[in-house]
C-alpha cells in the first residue's frame, strides 16, 4: 500500500485525525481544569459526550447516506481544525473562560457524532471487497496505536504550551481534511450498481422488532437480564468517570502535570488494546457470571490502588490493569445479555442497555467531579471502585447471573475483536468491547438441566 494510493491517503488521513483528536481532548481537559476546577471539568467533559447519544440513536447516521462519506469527513476535519485553532488563539490572547471551553467541547462532540457514522463507509467507496478488508484491519491497527501513544504525545506537546499544542492539532486536522478531499470513489461495479456507501442498518445490529417481540418490561423480566442490566449501569457509572476525569484530577493533584495525564490516557488505551488482543481470554469470560464477578473485583482493586498510587509509573501500571479488567467485565456482562434472552427479545434488551450506558457515562463524569470537589480526587476514584464492587455484589447475589456459563466459542471465522472501530464502534478510550450474539441462544436451561445457566445448549 503506497502512500500515494487511495488506501494510503485514507490511512494517513485516519492516522492524522486520530492523533488530532487525542491532542485536542488532552489539552481541552487540562485547560478546563486549570480554568474552572474539578466539578466544572467533569461537567464540560460530560456535556461533550451527549452528542454521541444522537449518533447511537441514529439521528446523525442519515448524513453519511445523504452526502459523500469522504467529503463529510473532510468537512468534519475542517470544523475540528477551526475549533482547535480558534481555541489556540483565545488561549494565546486572553485565555479561554468556562463558557468558551464548554462550547468547544460541545461542538467537538457534535462534529464527532456527525462524521463518525461516515468513517466506516469510506473504504467501501474507494476499494473492492479485498481492499476493504485490508483497510478495516489497518484502521483497527491505527486506532490501537493512537490510543496508546496519542495521550503521551499530547502531554509532551503541552510542555510547549497549551496554545502551541492546539495549533499543532489544528494543522494535523487540516492535513487530514486535505487527504480525505483527495480521495475519489472508485467506478461503479460491472452490474451498474454503485459501491456500498454505508446505507442500511449497521452490521451486527438487530433490525426492527417483529410483531412477536416482547415489551421492555417482559424482556427485563427474563432470568438474569435485570441483574445484568444493573451491573452494566454500575460499571458505566464507575469506569468512564475514573478513566476520563479521575486520571485527570489525580495527575493534577499529584503534580504530574499534563504529561502525567497523557501517560495515564495512554495507559487506559493500552489496557483496552490488550483486552482486544486477547480474544481467547475474552471468550472464556463472555457470558460467565464468575468471570464478571472476578473482573469487577479486579477493576475495583486497581482503581483503589490508583487512587493512592505513590508515583506515576506505578499509577500507569495500575491504570493498564484497570482498563483491561474493566473491558473484561463489560465483555462478560454483555455476553450474559446476548446468551440469555430469546432471540426476539435481544433487540429490546440491547436497546435498553445502550440507552442506560449512554446516560450513565456522562453522569459518571459529574459524580466524580462532585466527589472530588467535596472531598479530593483520591476519594472520587475510590468511589468509582465502590461502584464496581457493587456490580460484583449484584452478580453474586443473583443466582441466575452468578451461575451463568460462557457459551462455547463459535467454530466459524471471527469478525475481529469486539469493540474495534473497524466494526463501527466508537473510538473513545472509555468504550467497552461488545460480545457477539450466539446464533442459537434461546434462553432455555443448559444441557445438564441446571437452572441459572443463561447459555443455551450448543451456544
Short mmCIF file of C-alpha atoms in Angstrom, two decimals:
data_model
loop_
_atom_site.label_atom_id
_atom_site.label_comp_id
_atom_site.label_asym_id
_atom_site.label_seq_id
_atom_site.Cartn_x
_atom_site.Cartn_y
_atom_site.Cartn_z
CA UNK A 1 0.00 0.00 0.00
CA UNK A 2 1.81 3.09 -1.26
CA UNK A 3 1.37 6.47 0.37
CA UNK A 4 0.05 7.94 -2.89
CA UNK A 5 -2.61 5.26 -3.42
CA UNK A 6 -6.20 5.93 -2.30
CA UNK A 7 -5.81 3.45 0.56
CA UNK A 8 -2.52 5.06 1.55
CA UNK A 9 -4.03 8.55 1.59
CA UNK A 10 -7.01 7.24 3.55
CA UNK A 11 -4.77 5.61 6.16
CA UNK A 12 -2.68 8.78 6.51
CA UNK A 13 -5.82 10.88 6.90
CA UNK A 14 -7.22 8.47 9.51
CA UNK A 15 -3.97 8.48 11.48
CA UNK A 16 -3.79 12.29 11.42
CA UNK A 17 -7.41 12.57 12.54
CA UNK A 18 -6.98 10.15 15.46
CA UNK A 19 -3.83 11.91 16.66
CA UNK A 20 -5.50 15.29 16.38
CA UNK A 21 -8.43 14.10 18.48
CA UNK A 22 -6.06 12.88 21.19
CA UNK A 23 -4.22 16.22 21.30
CA UNK A 24 -7.44 18.25 21.41
CA UNK A 25 -9.06 16.17 24.14
CA UNK A 26 -6.00 16.16 26.42
CA UNK A 27 -5.45 19.91 26.05
CA UNK A 28 -9.16 20.68 26.44
CA UNK A 29 -9.45 18.64 29.65
CA UNK A 30 -6.33 20.19 31.14
CA UNK A 31 -7.41 23.70 30.16
CA UNK A 32 -10.82 23.33 31.79
CA UNK A 33 -9.22 22.00 34.97
CA UNK A 34 -6.84 24.96 35.24
CA UNK A 35 -9.61 27.47 34.50
CA UNK A 36 -12.65 26.19 36.39
CA UNK A 37 -11.76 23.34 38.75
CA UNK A 38 -12.76 19.67 39.09
CA UNK A 39 -16.56 19.89 39.03
CA UNK A 40 -16.65 22.24 36.05
CA UNK A 41 -14.21 19.96 34.23
CA UNK A 42 -16.47 16.99 34.81
CA UNK A 43 -19.50 18.93 33.54
CA UNK A 44 -17.72 20.07 30.38
CA UNK A 45 -16.47 16.58 29.56
CA UNK A 46 -19.88 15.07 30.31
CA UNK A 47 -21.73 17.52 28.06
CA UNK A 48 -19.19 16.85 25.33
CA UNK A 49 -20.32 13.20 25.24
CA UNK A 50 -24.01 14.00 24.84
CA UNK A 51 -23.90 14.32 21.01
CA UNK A 52 -22.85 10.66 20.94
CA UNK A 53 -26.34 9.77 22.14
CA UNK A 54 -27.68 11.27 18.92
CA UNK A 55 -25.13 9.20 16.99
CA UNK A 56 -26.08 5.98 18.80
CA UNK A 57 -29.77 6.61 18.24
CA UNK A 58 -29.21 7.02 14.51
CA UNK A 59 -30.17 10.69 14.31
CA UNK A 60 -26.89 11.64 12.64
CA UNK A 61 -26.35 8.46 10.61
CA UNK A 62 -28.51 9.70 7.75
CA UNK A 63 -25.93 12.32 6.82
CA UNK A 64 -23.50 9.57 5.85
CA UNK A 65 -26.01 8.33 3.28
CA UNK A 66 -27.08 11.79 2.08
CA UNK A 67 -23.57 13.13 1.40
CA UNK A 68 -20.39 11.52 0.09
CA UNK A 69 -18.68 9.99 3.11
CA UNK A 70 -15.17 11.22 2.30
CA UNK A 71 -16.41 14.79 1.80
CA UNK A 72 -18.39 14.67 5.02
CA UNK A 73 -15.26 13.54 6.86
CA UNK A 74 -13.24 16.32 5.24
CA UNK A 75 -15.78 18.93 6.35
CA UNK A 76 -15.67 17.47 9.86
CA UNK A 77 -11.88 17.70 9.92
CA UNK A 78 -12.05 21.32 8.79
CA UNK A 79 -14.51 22.01 11.58
CA UNK A 80 -12.19 20.39 14.12
CA UNK A 81 -9.26 22.40 12.77
CA UNK A 82 -11.24 25.61 13.12
CA UNK A 83 -12.14 24.74 16.71
CA UNK A 84 -8.56 23.88 17.62
CA UNK A 85 -7.07 26.99 16.01
CA UNK A 86 -9.75 29.27 17.50
CA UNK A 87 -9.12 27.82 20.95
CA UNK A 88 -5.36 28.27 20.46
CA UNK A 89 -5.85 31.91 19.52
CA UNK A 90 -8.08 32.56 22.50
CA UNK A 91 -5.59 30.91 24.86
CA UNK A 92 -2.71 32.92 23.44
CA UNK A 93 -4.52 36.28 23.60
CA UNK A 94 -6.61 36.27 26.74
CA UNK A 95 -7.22 32.69 27.82
CA UNK A 96 -10.41 30.69 27.44
CA UNK A 97 -13.15 31.06 30.01
CA UNK A 98 -15.51 28.34 31.13
CA UNK A 99 -18.16 29.25 28.55
CA UNK A 100 -15.70 29.06 25.67
CA UNK A 101 -14.36 25.69 26.78
CA UNK A 102 -17.86 24.32 27.21
CA UNK A 103 -18.82 25.48 23.72
CA UNK A 104 -15.67 23.95 22.26
CA UNK A 105 -16.41 20.61 23.93
CA UNK A 106 -19.99 20.54 22.69
CA UNK A 107 -19.05 21.47 19.12
CA UNK A 108 -16.24 18.93 19.03
CA UNK A 109 -18.61 16.21 20.21
CA UNK A 110 -21.18 17.29 17.64
CA UNK A 111 -18.64 17.01 14.82
CA UNK A 112 -17.76 13.51 16.00
CA UNK A 113 -21.42 12.48 16.14
CA UNK A 114 -21.96 13.68 12.56
CA UNK A 115 -18.82 12.28 10.97
CA UNK A 116 -18.21 9.01 12.83
CA UNK A 117 -21.06 7.09 11.09
CA UNK A 118 -19.45 8.00 7.76
CA UNK A 119 -15.98 6.79 8.76
CA UNK A 120 -16.81 3.16 8.15
CA UNK A 121 -18.23 3.91 4.69
CA UNK A 122 -15.08 5.34 3.10
CA UNK A 123 -13.29 2.01 2.48
CA UNK A 124 -16.33 0.78 0.54
CA UNK A 125 -16.14 3.87 -1.69
CA UNK A 126 -12.50 3.56 -2.72
CA UNK A 127 -11.66 -0.17 -2.62
CA UNK A 128 -13.01 -3.54 -3.67
CA UNK A 129 -14.02 -6.24 -1.19
CA UNK A 130 -10.47 -7.49 -0.58
CA UNK A 131 -9.13 -3.97 -0.25
CA UNK A 132 -11.88 -3.07 2.21
CA UNK A 133 -10.87 -5.94 4.49
CA UNK A 134 -7.26 -4.78 4.49
CA UNK A 135 -8.29 -1.19 5.15
CA UNK A 136 -10.56 -2.15 8.05
CA UNK A 137 -7.75 -4.18 9.58
CA UNK A 138 -5.41 -1.22 9.13
CA UNK A 139 -7.94 1.13 10.72
CA UNK A 140 -8.06 -1.14 13.76
CA UNK A 141 -4.26 -1.08 13.97
CA UNK A 142 -4.11 2.69 13.63
CA UNK A 143 -6.71 3.10 16.35
CA UNK A 144 -4.77 0.83 18.70
CA UNK A 145 -1.56 2.72 18.06
CA UNK A 146 -3.06 6.14 18.64
CA UNK A 147 -4.92 5.26 21.84
CA UNK A 148 -1.61 4.06 23.31
CA UNK A 149 0.80 6.74 22.09
CA UNK A 150 -1.56 9.64 21.40
CA UNK A 151 -2.08 10.62 25.03
CA UNK A 152 1.62 10.72 25.98
CA UNK A 153 2.44 12.63 22.78
CA UNK A 154 -0.29 15.15 23.56
CA UNK A 155 1.05 15.55 27.09
CA UNK A 156 4.55 16.15 25.80
CA UNK A 157 3.21 18.64 23.28
CA UNK A 158 1.54 20.53 26.13
CA UNK A 159 5.01 21.22 27.53
CA UNK A 160 5.43 23.65 24.64
CA UNK A 161 2.30 25.46 25.82
CA UNK A 162 -1.38 24.60 25.51
CA UNK A 163 -1.92 27.05 22.67
CA UNK A 164 1.05 25.62 20.75
CA UNK A 165 -0.29 22.10 21.20
CA UNK A 166 -3.67 23.19 19.87
CA UNK A 167 -2.05 24.82 16.85
CA UNK A 168 -0.26 21.56 16.08
CA UNK A 169 -3.54 19.68 16.49
CA UNK A 170 -5.31 22.13 14.17
CA UNK A 171 -2.65 21.71 11.50
CA UNK A 172 -2.94 17.94 11.79
CA UNK A 173 -6.69 18.21 11.20
CA UNK A 174 -6.05 20.36 8.12
CA UNK A 175 -3.73 17.69 6.71
CA UNK A 176 -6.38 15.05 7.39
CA UNK A 177 -9.06 17.15 5.65
CA UNK A 178 -6.88 17.62 2.56
CA UNK A 179 -6.19 13.89 2.34
CA UNK A 180 -9.86 12.99 2.67
CA UNK A 181 -10.76 15.50 -0.05
CA UNK A 182 -8.16 13.97 -2.38
CA UNK A 183 -9.97 10.62 -2.33
CA UNK A 184 -12.09 9.68 -5.33
CA UNK A 185 -14.81 6.99 -5.26
CA UNK A 186 -14.00 4.04 -7.48
CA UNK A 187 -16.16 3.43 -10.59
CA UNK A 188 -19.42 1.55 -10.26
CA UNK A 189 -19.35 -2.21 -10.37
CA UNK A 190 -19.83 -4.08 -13.61
CA UNK A 191 -23.54 -4.62 -12.95
CA UNK A 192 -24.03 -0.87 -12.76
CA UNK A 193 -24.52 -0.69 -9.03
CA UNK A 194 -22.55 1.78 -7.03
CA UNK A 195 -20.26 0.62 -4.24
CA UNK A 196 -21.76 0.35 -0.80
CA UNK A 197 -21.82 3.68 0.97
CA UNK A 198 -22.99 2.74 4.40
CA UNK A 199 -26.73 2.65 3.75
CA UNK A 200 -28.94 0.38 5.80
CA UNK A 201 -28.57 -0.90 9.33
CA UNK A 202 -25.13 -1.36 10.76
CA UNK A 203 -23.65 -4.83 10.61
CA UNK A 204 -24.39 -6.90 13.65
CA UNK A 205 -27.14 -4.59 14.89
CA UNK A 206 -30.61 -6.03 15.42
CA UNK A 207 -33.24 -4.99 12.93
CA UNK A 208 -36.67 -3.62 13.74
CA UNK A 209 -38.54 -5.67 16.31
CA UNK A 210 -41.05 -8.13 14.95
CA UNK A 211 -44.67 -8.49 15.91
CA UNK A 212 -43.81 -11.17 18.49
CA UNK A 213 -41.04 -9.14 20.12
CA UNK A 214 -41.63 -8.74 23.86
CA UNK A 215 -42.15 -5.39 25.51
CA UNK A 216 -39.35 -3.82 27.52
CA UNK A 217 -40.85 -4.97 30.81
CA UNK A 218 -41.17 -8.56 29.58
CA UNK A 219 -37.61 -8.58 28.26
CA UNK A 220 -36.20 -7.25 31.52
CA UNK A 221 -38.17 -9.88 33.45
CA UNK A 222 -36.21 -12.69 31.79
CA UNK A 223 -33.89 -14.56 34.20
CA UNK A 224 -30.66 -12.72 34.87
CA UNK A 225 -31.37 -9.85 32.48
CA UNK A 226 -32.38 -7.30 35.11
CA UNK A 227 -29.32 -8.07 37.26
CA UNK A 228 -27.03 -7.92 34.21
CA UNK A 229 -28.51 -4.56 33.28
CA UNK A 230 -27.88 -3.23 36.80
CA UNK A 231 -24.29 -4.47 36.55
CA UNK A 232 -23.90 -2.67 33.21
CA UNK A 233 -25.14 0.60 34.69
CA UNK A 234 -22.86 0.29 37.73
CA UNK A 235 -19.85 -0.45 35.52
CA UNK A 236 -20.71 2.56 33.34
CA UNK A 237 -21.08 4.70 36.45
CA UNK A 238 -17.65 3.69 37.70
CA UNK A 239 -15.36 3.29 34.71
CA UNK A 240 -15.84 6.37 32.46
CA UNK A 241 -15.50 8.77 35.38
CA UNK A 242 -12.36 7.07 36.65
CA UNK A 243 -10.82 6.93 33.16
CA UNK A 244 -11.80 10.34 31.82
CA UNK A 245 -11.94 12.58 34.90
CA UNK A 246 -10.30 10.63 37.73
CA UNK A 247 -6.98 10.26 35.94
CA UNK A 248 -7.01 13.96 35.08
CA UNK A 249 -7.69 15.06 38.65
CA UNK A 250 -5.12 12.65 40.10
CA UNK A 251 -2.43 13.90 37.69
CA UNK A 252 -3.11 17.46 38.80
CA UNK A 253 -3.36 16.57 42.50
CA UNK A 254 -0.07 14.67 42.46
CA UNK A 255 1.79 17.28 40.44
CA UNK A 256 2.33 15.01 37.44
CA UNK A 257 1.07 17.73 35.08
CA UNK A 258 -0.26 17.40 31.57
CA UNK A 259 2.48 14.90 30.73
CA UNK A 260 1.37 12.64 33.57
CA UNK A 261 -2.23 12.91 32.43
CA UNK A 262 -1.19 11.99 28.90
CA UNK A 263 0.68 8.95 30.21
CA UNK A 264 -2.41 7.78 32.08
CA UNK A 265 -4.55 8.31 28.97
CA UNK A 266 -2.11 6.12 27.05
CA UNK A 267 -2.25 3.51 29.83
CA UNK A 268 -6.04 3.36 29.51
CA UNK A 269 -5.62 2.82 25.78
CA UNK A 270 -3.03 0.10 26.32
CA UNK A 271 -5.36 -1.76 28.66
CA UNK A 272 -8.21 -1.72 26.16
CA UNK A 273 -5.86 -2.82 23.37
CA UNK A 274 -4.60 -5.74 25.43
CA UNK A 275 -8.20 -6.78 26.06
CA UNK A 276 -8.96 -6.65 22.33
CA UNK A 277 -5.80 -8.63 21.50
CA UNK A 278 -6.79 -11.48 23.83
CA UNK A 279 -9.94 -12.86 22.17
CA UNK A 280 -9.48 -16.28 23.79
CA UNK A 281 -9.40 -14.69 27.23
CA UNK A 282 -12.46 -12.62 26.38
CA UNK A 283 -14.35 -15.69 25.10
CA UNK A 284 -13.77 -17.54 28.36
CA UNK A 285 -15.22 -14.60 30.29
CA UNK A 286 -18.04 -13.80 27.90
CA UNK A 287 -21.34 -14.84 29.41
CA UNK A 288 -19.61 -16.13 32.55
CA UNK A 289 -21.05 -14.98 35.86
CA UNK A 290 -17.92 -15.92 37.77
CA UNK A 291 -15.80 -14.11 35.21
CA UNK A 292 -17.94 -11.00 35.61
CA UNK A 293 -17.55 -11.04 39.39
CA UNK A 294 -13.78 -11.57 39.17
CA UNK A 295 -13.32 -8.82 36.58
CA UNK A 296 -15.35 -6.31 38.61
CA UNK A 297 -13.38 -7.06 41.78
CA UNK A 298 -10.07 -6.75 39.93
CA UNK A 299 -11.14 -3.44 38.38
CA UNK A 300 -12.16 -2.11 41.78
CA UNK A 301 -8.85 -3.18 43.32
CA UNK A 302 -6.88 -1.47 40.55
CA UNK A 303 -8.95 1.71 40.97
CA UNK A 304 -8.35 1.76 44.71
CA UNK A 305 -4.64 1.26 44.15
CA UNK A 306 -4.58 4.04 41.56
CA UNK A 307 -6.23 6.44 44.00
CA UNK A 308 -3.34 6.04 46.43
CA UNK A 309 -0.52 5.33 43.98
CA UNK A 310 2.80 6.77 45.19
CA UNK A 311 4.23 7.68 41.77
CA UNK A 312 3.41 7.97 38.08
CA UNK A 313 4.98 4.67 36.83
CA UNK A 314 3.07 2.64 39.41
CA UNK A 315 -0.12 4.58 38.61
CA UNK A 316 0.35 3.84 34.89
CA UNK A 317 0.69 0.09 35.54
CA UNK A 318 -2.44 0.08 37.70
CA UNK A 319 -4.30 2.05 35.02
CA UNK A 320 -3.44 -0.60 32.42
CA UNK A 321 -4.75 -3.32 34.75
CA UNK A 322 -7.86 -1.26 35.49
CA UNK A 323 -8.69 -0.75 31.81
CA UNK A 324 -8.02 -4.40 30.95
CA UNK A 325 -10.21 -5.68 33.79
CA UNK A 326 -12.97 -3.18 33.02
CA UNK A 327 -13.06 -4.32 29.39
CA UNK A 328 -13.29 -7.93 30.60
CA UNK A 329 -16.14 -7.05 32.98
CA UNK A 330 -18.05 -5.31 30.20
CA UNK A 331 -17.48 -8.23 27.84
CA UNK A 332 -18.74 -10.71 30.44
CA UNK A 333 -21.86 -8.68 31.19
CA UNK A 334 -22.75 -8.20 27.54
CA UNK A 335 -22.10 -11.89 26.93
CA UNK A 336 -24.69 -12.78 29.53
CA UNK A 337 -27.18 -10.43 27.92
CA UNK A 338 -26.52 -11.88 24.47
CA UNK A 339 -26.71 -15.52 25.50
CA UNK A 340 -29.66 -15.21 27.87
CA UNK A 341 -32.72 -13.65 26.18
CA UNK A 342 -34.70 -15.32 23.45
CA UNK A 343 -33.61 -14.08 20.00
CA UNK A 344 -36.76 -11.98 19.60
CA UNK A 345 -36.03 -10.25 22.93
CA UNK A 346 -32.39 -9.49 22.14
CA UNK A 347 -33.01 -6.23 20.28
CA UNK A 348 -35.17 -4.84 23.06
CA UNK A 349 -32.67 -5.81 25.77
CA UNK A 350 -29.68 -4.37 23.92
CA UNK A 351 -31.59 -1.16 23.19
CA UNK A 352 -32.20 -0.70 26.90
CA UNK A 353 -28.55 -1.47 27.66
CA UNK A 354 -27.25 1.04 25.10
CA UNK A 355 -29.56 3.76 26.42
CA UNK A 356 -28.55 3.06 30.02
CA UNK A 357 -24.87 3.11 29.15
CA UNK A 358 -25.15 6.32 27.13
CA UNK A 359 -26.82 8.11 30.03
CA UNK A 360 -24.68 6.59 32.80
CA UNK A 361 -21.33 7.66 31.33
CA UNK A 362 -21.94 11.45 31.45
CA UNK A 363 -23.42 11.04 34.92
CA UNK A 364 -20.23 9.23 35.95
CA UNK A 365 -18.16 12.27 34.96
CA UNK A 366 -20.32 14.61 37.01
CA UNK A 367 -20.35 12.36 40.09
CA UNK A 368 -16.55 12.05 40.05
CA UNK A 369 -16.18 15.82 39.74
CA UNK A 370 -18.66 16.39 42.56
CA UNK A 371 -16.93 13.98 44.95
CA UNK A 372 -13.55 15.49 44.06
CA UNK A 373 -14.85 18.96 44.86
CA UNK A 374 -16.44 17.91 48.15
CA UNK A 375 -13.50 15.72 49.22
CA UNK A 376 -10.49 15.09 46.96
CA UNK A 377 -9.57 13.22 43.75
CA UNK A 378 -8.50 10.13 45.68
CA UNK A 379 -11.96 9.83 47.21
CA UNK A 380 -13.54 10.31 43.78
CA UNK A 381 -11.60 7.44 42.22
CA UNK A 382 -12.26 5.30 45.31
CA UNK A 383 -15.99 5.97 44.85
CA UNK A 384 -15.70 4.53 41.32
CA UNK A 385 -14.15 1.41 42.86
CA UNK A 386 -17.19 1.14 45.15
CA UNK A 387 -19.48 1.14 42.09
CA UNK A 388 -17.52 -1.78 40.61
CA UNK A 389 -17.73 -3.67 43.90
CA UNK A 390 -21.47 -3.05 43.92
CA UNK A 391 -21.69 -4.58 40.43
CA UNK A 392 -19.81 -7.65 41.68
CA UNK A 393 -22.21 -7.88 44.63
CA UNK A 394 -25.26 -7.72 42.35
CA UNK A 395 -23.84 -10.52 40.20
CA UNK A 396 -23.03 -12.55 43.29
CA UNK A 397 -26.49 -12.26 44.83
CA UNK A 398 -28.43 -13.08 41.64
CA UNK A 399 -28.33 -16.86 41.23
CA UNK A 400 -29.08 -16.85 37.52
CA UNK A 401 -26.32 -14.37 36.79
CA UNK A 402 -23.87 -15.89 39.27
CA UNK A 403 -24.16 -19.38 37.74
CA UNK A 404 -24.24 -18.23 34.12
CA UNK A 405 -21.74 -20.08 31.94
CA UNK A 406 -19.81 -18.78 28.98
CA UNK A 407 -21.01 -20.07 25.60
CA UNK A 408 -18.66 -22.21 23.57
CA UNK A 409 -16.57 -20.23 21.06
CA UNK A 410 -18.04 -20.27 17.55
CA UNK A 411 -16.45 -22.59 15.02
CA UNK A 412 -16.64 -20.18 12.11
CA UNK A 413 -14.25 -17.34 11.29
CA UNK A 414 -14.26 -14.43 13.68
CA UNK A 415 -15.26 -10.97 12.58
CA UNK A 416 -12.47 -9.42 14.62
CA UNK A 417 -12.05 -8.24 18.18
CA UNK A 418 -15.26 -6.78 19.54
CA UNK A 419 -15.33 -3.08 20.12
CA UNK A 420 -12.80 -2.24 17.40
CA UNK A 421 -13.50 0.82 15.33
CA UNK A 422 -13.34 -1.38 12.24
CA UNK A 423 -16.65 -2.81 13.34
CA UNK A 424 -18.16 0.63 13.57
CA UNK A 425 -17.70 1.08 17.32
CA UNK A 426 -17.00 4.35 18.94
CA UNK A 427 -13.26 5.19 19.34
CA UNK A 428 -13.35 6.72 22.84
CA UNK A 429 -10.87 5.46 25.38
CA UNK A 430 -13.73 4.61 27.74
CA UNK A 431 -15.82 2.36 25.32
CA UNK A 432 -16.28 -1.23 26.31
CA UNK A 433 -15.98 -4.27 24.00
CA UNK A 434 -19.16 -5.77 22.62
CA UNK A 435 -19.75 -9.51 22.62
CA UNK A 436 -21.21 -11.30 19.62
CA UNK A 437 -24.62 -12.88 19.96
CA UNK A 438 -24.61 -16.72 19.82
CA UNK A 439 -26.56 -17.82 16.79
CA UNK A 440 -28.77 -20.29 18.65
CA UNK A 441 -29.15 -18.68 22.05
CA UNK A 442 -32.68 -19.31 23.26
CA UNK A 443 -32.56 -18.63 26.96
CA UNK A 444 -33.56 -22.21 27.74
CA UNK A 445 -31.84 -24.23 30.52
CA UNK A 446 -28.46 -25.74 29.64
CA UNK A 447 -27.93 -29.33 28.60
CA UNK A 448 -27.36 -30.57 32.15
CA UNK A 449 -30.79 -29.28 33.16
CA UNK A 450 -29.40 -26.99 35.84
CA UNK A 451 -31.30 -23.75 36.18
CA UNK A 452 -29.49 -20.46 36.15
CA UNK A 453 -27.31 -21.13 33.07
CA UNK A 454 -28.14 -18.47 30.55
CA UNK A 455 -26.22 -20.01 27.65
CA UNK A 456 -28.31 -22.40 25.61
CA UNK A 457 -27.32 -25.88 24.59
CA UNK A 458 -24.73 -25.77 21.86
CA UNK A 459 -24.38 -21.97 22.03
#
